[in-house]
């Protein structure tokens, strides 16, 4: 068996001990005589799996008791619609546009109302987070939407907008569980699992309980109402049962590592190795403003698209997978989520140094 260093932006690398445990439990989960994949979600044994997953996530993220944790389906993209259908009661909401995903959320909200763009870094090709100091909120806006970590462009909010009491909604898909997060700053946080948390197919939503009392648009499908899921413990219908089980193993793994402070310290170390090199390299350049750099998605390029392609191909042969930038941006992107080992980042930088020496001769 040979595992590569996998820099995919998602689905992405998972902790090896979790994969091993899942493999060991594949045919017979803890004496049940069946795989978690084959189990009724209404069984006692499965109820324990989902309950523990929720409790462990609550501990990890210090989720206060007035917030519900939901395990849903449909990915981040379904949240773009659910947020608008459930929360845009005035027909107006404010969006901070920091990349493709925030833009997609904004476009989706247009189906259900009249969202406003209150800040955007599109004119800078999304290479930075806009200044959050003097945002002009629309008085009747039902909520303010932000995307904390911009997977495609490699930027991240370092502080949160002060929304003066308006509900703040956070698409935290690509930085979720990479560091502590102050849940109380938000009315709703959502994250597709397929980056730091588990397999694709489950989306985690953390929602403040008072938001569950807001009446969704009357045309909202049952399955797209937050309250339905909250009232049924994420089991109104069959949940993504196996994916939740894997997330649960990841939560335990992260708790055993020492929790999110320890995870953050490790992520900062890894990102520094790559950014420090990018800052000194004569061939590779980081694509974003320093103060907006993501710890998870590191975007960079050489001085020519042809050399970028040569680098990505050479890296693949050397055992570094998925280094191509998003199809809309080109260049390179190394996604260094929680489970990318420090040795993987170091090996990548060593390879970049070799490539640089070779091509700057
Ligand atoms: N938001 C962000 C920040 C993302 O990175 C992604 C996907 N990479 C999405 C939303 C969309 O998620 P999904 O593909 O699960 O619908």
XYZ file of C-alpha atoms and ligand atoms in Angstrom:
377
model
C 0.000 0.000 0.000
C 1.313 3.416 -0.897
C -0.452 6.590 0.234
C 0.424 9.838 -1.514
C 0.524 13.303 -0.047
C -2.960 14.412 -1.055
C -3.408 18.186 -1.318
C -7.003 18.001 -2.557
C -9.343 20.870 -1.640
C -12.090 18.398 -0.840
C -12.958 15.611 -0.512
C -9.637 15.601 1.250
C -7.168 13.706 3.367
C -8.565 12.132 6.559
C -6.678 10.946 9.665
C -5.140 7.545 9.004
C -6.078 6.126 12.426
C -9.719 6.973 11.619
C -9.541 5.174 8.282
C -7.930 2.202 9.992
C -10.582 2.059 12.677
C -13.329 2.301 10.061
C -11.672 -0.529 8.142
C -11.403 -2.675 11.264
C -15.073 -2.064 12.083
C -16.298 -2.409 8.512
C -17.805 -5.903 8.689
C -18.790 -6.030 12.340
C -19.318 -2.803 14.223
C -18.589 -3.485 17.886
C -20.200 -6.908 17.983
C -23.374 -5.833 16.194
C -22.608 -8.300 13.401
C -23.053 -5.661 10.730
C -21.392 -2.641 9.196
C -22.547 0.852 10.230
C -23.463 1.167 6.561
C -25.991 -1.632 6.932
C -27.534 -0.564 10.183
C -30.985 0.921 10.791
C -30.651 4.544 11.768
C -33.460 3.849 14.258
C -31.433 1.221 16.088
C -30.050 1.792 19.589
C -26.548 1.164 18.409
C -26.815 3.857 15.728
C -28.509 6.314 18.089
C -25.444 6.039 20.300
C -23.166 6.796 17.330
C -24.995 9.999 16.372
C -25.463 11.101 19.992
C -21.756 10.707 20.687
C -20.834 12.498 17.471
C -22.987 15.441 18.485
C -21.706 15.516 22.057
C -18.069 15.305 20.949
C -18.524 18.102 18.409
C -20.180 20.210 21.106
C -17.169 19.659 23.366
C -14.611 20.287 20.618
C -16.119 23.575 19.440
C -17.509 24.594 22.840
C -20.961 24.926 21.292
C -23.236 26.613 23.867
C -26.413 24.840 24.952
C -28.651 27.353 23.149
C -27.336 26.162 19.792
C -28.497 23.021 17.976
C -26.123 20.871 15.969
C -27.629 19.330 12.830
C -26.238 16.691 10.476
C -27.817 17.362 7.086
C -27.372 16.440 3.433
C -27.066 18.483 0.265
C -23.644 20.020 0.824
C -22.769 23.655 1.316
C -24.687 24.461 -1.838
C -28.027 23.427 -0.342
C -27.267 25.699 2.604
C -27.113 28.650 0.227
C -30.829 28.036 -0.440
C -31.803 26.908 3.062
C -30.345 30.008 4.683
C -32.340 32.262 2.359
C -35.601 30.267 2.578
C -35.492 29.990 6.356
C -34.007 33.292 7.426
C -34.612 35.958 4.756
C -37.956 36.917 6.248
C -37.784 40.537 5.114
C -36.837 39.512 1.587
C -33.529 41.350 2.065
C -30.132 40.178 3.288
C -26.553 41.480 3.132
C -23.730 39.489 1.545
C -19.971 39.919 1.823
C -18.506 38.610 -1.411
C -15.039 37.148 -0.954
C -14.983 34.464 -3.615
C -16.892 32.065 -5.817
C -18.758 30.362 -3.000
C -20.045 33.573 -1.429
C -21.034 34.686 -4.911
C -22.948 31.476 -5.468
C -24.698 31.929 -2.127
C -25.646 35.458 -3.197
C -26.944 34.269 -6.578
C -29.004 31.587 -4.866
C -30.507 34.111 -2.448
C -31.712 36.135 -5.442
C -34.216 33.376 -6.154
C -35.899 34.073 -2.822
C -35.477 37.806 -2.347
C -33.281 40.820 -2.926
C -29.861 40.287 -1.386
C -27.396 43.185 -1.334
C -23.639 43.104 -1.746
C -22.243 45.204 1.113
C -18.576 44.434 0.437
C -16.658 42.616 -2.258
C -13.062 41.954 -3.198
C -13.937 40.873 -6.709
C -12.148 43.937 -8.159
C -8.959 42.567 -6.560
C -9.615 39.118 -7.992
C -10.575 37.981 -4.483
C -6.967 38.171 -3.326
C -7.920 39.725 0.010
C -10.726 40.038 2.538
C -12.380 43.465 2.209
C -12.137 46.028 4.992
C -14.872 45.187 7.492
C -14.674 48.424 9.488
C -17.268 50.601 7.804
C -19.762 48.178 6.388
C -23.131 49.766 5.662
C -25.768 47.253 6.616
C -29.150 47.486 4.949
C -31.565 48.417 7.760
C -34.116 45.752 6.826
C -31.562 43.002 6.101
C -32.601 39.766 7.819
C -29.009 38.537 8.128
C -25.446 39.127 7.010
C -23.718 36.335 5.086
C -19.985 35.648 5.009
C -17.744 32.799 3.888
C -14.951 32.544 6.436
C -12.370 30.667 4.379
C -12.341 30.988 0.627
C -11.323 27.586 -0.611
C -10.641 28.624 -4.191
C -8.701 31.837 -3.572
C -6.949 30.939 -0.318
C -8.126 33.843 1.846
C -9.618 33.864 5.315
C -11.364 36.355 7.586
C -9.095 37.182 10.547
C -11.884 38.985 12.364
C -15.635 39.022 12.025
C -17.845 41.935 11.030
C -19.686 43.636 13.846
C -23.207 43.275 12.491
C -24.770 45.417 15.242
C -27.123 42.684 16.318
C -28.020 41.350 12.883
C -27.790 37.579 12.470
C -24.377 36.621 11.102
C -24.331 33.498 8.897
C -20.987 31.818 8.283
C -20.095 29.364 5.552
C -17.171 27.794 7.398
C -16.891 24.785 5.078
C -13.153 24.902 4.481
C -11.858 26.017 7.882
C -14.297 24.184 10.156
C -12.432 22.476 13.044
C -9.067 23.797 11.873
C -8.988 26.122 14.894
C -11.303 27.217 17.711
C -14.344 29.192 16.594
C -16.407 31.514 18.760
C -19.842 30.101 17.976
C -21.598 32.882 19.883
C -20.634 35.399 17.195
C -22.946 33.660 14.744
C -26.624 32.874 14.345
C -25.824 30.026 12.004
C -22.641 28.259 10.918
C -22.557 25.607 8.240
C -19.833 23.406 6.836
C -19.711 20.613 4.310
C -17.791 17.795 5.972
C -15.516 16.865 3.106
C -12.542 19.013 4.087
C -11.578 18.649 7.737
C -14.397 16.581 9.113
C -15.301 13.470 7.152
C -16.624 12.130 3.875
C -18.754 14.152 1.465
C -22.464 13.666 2.046
C -22.948 15.249 5.435
C -23.208 18.962 6.117
C -22.981 20.260 9.638
C -25.207 23.146 10.697
C -24.938 24.903 14.043
C -27.939 27.133 14.603
C -28.962 29.345 17.514
C -32.239 28.094 18.922
C -34.176 31.351 18.559
C -33.627 31.209 14.788
C -35.653 27.997 14.728
C -38.711 30.016 15.660
C -38.518 32.172 12.526
C -41.134 30.978 10.025
C -39.551 29.855 6.759
C -41.083 30.902 3.423
C -44.339 29.006 3.041
C -43.094 27.229 -0.084
C -40.056 25.792 1.740
C -39.868 22.019 1.271
C -40.162 20.093 4.520
C -36.655 18.752 4.267
C -35.227 22.251 3.841
C -36.609 23.548 7.133
C -34.063 23.744 9.935
C -36.732 23.230 12.586
C -37.820 19.878 11.174
C -34.271 18.580 11.500
C -33.784 20.133 14.925
C -37.053 18.670 16.241
C -36.101 15.197 15.035
C -32.466 15.087 16.129
C -31.278 15.137 12.482
C -33.357 12.000 11.860
C -36.556 13.291 10.273
C -35.577 11.054 7.383
C -32.634 8.698 6.908
C -29.520 10.712 7.724
C -26.175 10.204 5.937
C -25.553 7.554 8.562
C -22.143 6.215 7.604
C -20.711 9.676 6.932
C -21.863 10.819 10.389
C -20.153 7.790 11.938
C -16.846 8.750 10.277
C -17.257 12.364 11.434
C -17.756 11.007 14.942
C -14.464 9.123 14.731
C -12.742 12.304 13.529
C -14.203 14.310 16.455
C -12.804 11.748 18.930
C -9.480 11.807 17.134
C -9.288 15.613 17.370
C -10.253 15.577 21.050
C -7.455 13.060 21.676
C -4.988 15.339 19.889
C -5.742 17.958 22.534
C -8.664 19.769 20.927
C -8.768 22.690 18.532
C -6.027 24.792 20.179
C -3.578 21.980 19.502
C -4.973 21.512 15.995
C -4.543 25.227 15.306
C -0.938 25.274 16.540
C -0.131 22.413 14.191
C -1.894 24.076 11.269
C -0.020 27.332 11.874
C 3.288 25.482 11.838
C 2.447 23.759 8.572
C 1.210 26.908 6.838
C 4.294 28.867 7.983
C 6.613 26.354 6.305
C 4.895 26.949 2.981
C 4.301 30.711 3.256
C 7.829 31.399 4.523
C 9.215 29.654 1.490
C 6.830 31.483 -0.866
C 8.005 34.781 0.633
C 11.643 34.030 -0.230
C 11.266 32.109 -3.486
C 12.295 33.779 -6.725
C 10.095 31.485 -8.764
C 6.929 30.848 -6.758
C 4.704 33.640 -5.480
C 1.788 33.493 -3.088
C -1.427 34.720 -4.730
C -3.045 36.577 -1.839
C -2.428 39.513 0.461
C -0.444 38.433 3.525
C -2.977 39.671 6.039
C -5.731 37.573 4.421
C -3.873 34.272 4.087
C -5.723 31.033 4.710
C -4.194 28.344 6.915
C -5.979 25.696 4.886
C -5.700 26.549 1.187
C -2.385 27.978 0.038
C -2.543 29.421 -3.494
C 0.568 30.219 -5.482
C 1.960 30.357 -8.996
C 5.184 30.686 -10.962
C 5.762 33.408 -13.524
C 4.289 31.332 -16.366
C 1.234 29.106 -16.852
C 3.389 26.579 -18.761
C 5.759 26.279 -15.828
C 2.766 25.880 -13.497
C 1.632 22.893 -15.556
C 5.152 21.422 -15.560
C 5.322 21.844 -11.794
C 1.960 20.170 -11.190
C 2.884 17.246 -13.446
C 6.323 16.816 -11.914
C 4.890 17.019 -8.407
C 2.336 14.346 -9.206
C 5.087 11.973 -10.341
C 6.962 12.733 -7.127
C 3.945 11.689 -5.011
C 2.164 15.030 -4.405
C -1.425 14.824 -5.633
C -4.023 17.463 -6.438
C -1.868 20.579 -6.533
C -3.620 22.239 -9.477
C -5.481 25.430 -8.603
C -9.250 25.549 -9.060
C -10.321 25.355 -12.691
C -11.423 29.001 -12.555
C -8.096 30.394 -11.297
C -5.280 28.204 -12.635
C -1.943 28.248 -10.811
C -1.437 25.971 -7.838
C -3.266 25.344 -4.592
C -2.007 23.199 -1.752
C -4.854 22.389 0.598
C -3.216 21.535 3.889
C -6.184 20.517 6.009
C -5.827 19.126 9.523
C -4.800 15.667 8.377
C -2.034 16.706 6.012
C 1.063 15.801 8.011
C 3.756 18.385 8.608
C 6.152 16.019 6.833
C 3.961 16.318 3.719
C 4.236 20.113 3.691
C 7.976 19.946 4.313
C 8.411 17.412 1.507
C 6.411 19.646 -0.834
C 8.587 22.663 -0.025
C 11.724 20.551 -0.593
C 10.338 19.559 -3.964
C 9.513 23.212 -4.790
C 13.087 24.202 -3.927
C 14.446 21.543 -6.269
C 12.084 22.687 -9.010
C 13.126 26.291 -8.479
C 16.852 25.448 -8.634
C 16.212 23.493 -11.832
C 14.212 26.231 -13.552
C 16.098 29.330 -12.488
C 19.409 28.050 -13.804
N -18.628 26.696 0.480
C -17.293 26.523 0.444
C -16.431 27.466 1.211
C -16.739 25.480 -0.294
O -15.424 25.308 -0.326
C -17.589 24.606 -1.005
C -17.085 23.430 -1.795
N -15.776 23.264 -1.944
C -18.973 24.854 -0.966
C -19.466 25.889 -0.202
C -19.931 23.986 -1.724
O -20.050 22.799 -1.058
P -20.740 21.501 -1.679
O -19.911 21.067 -2.845
O -20.690 20.563 -0.523
O -22.130 21.871 -2.063
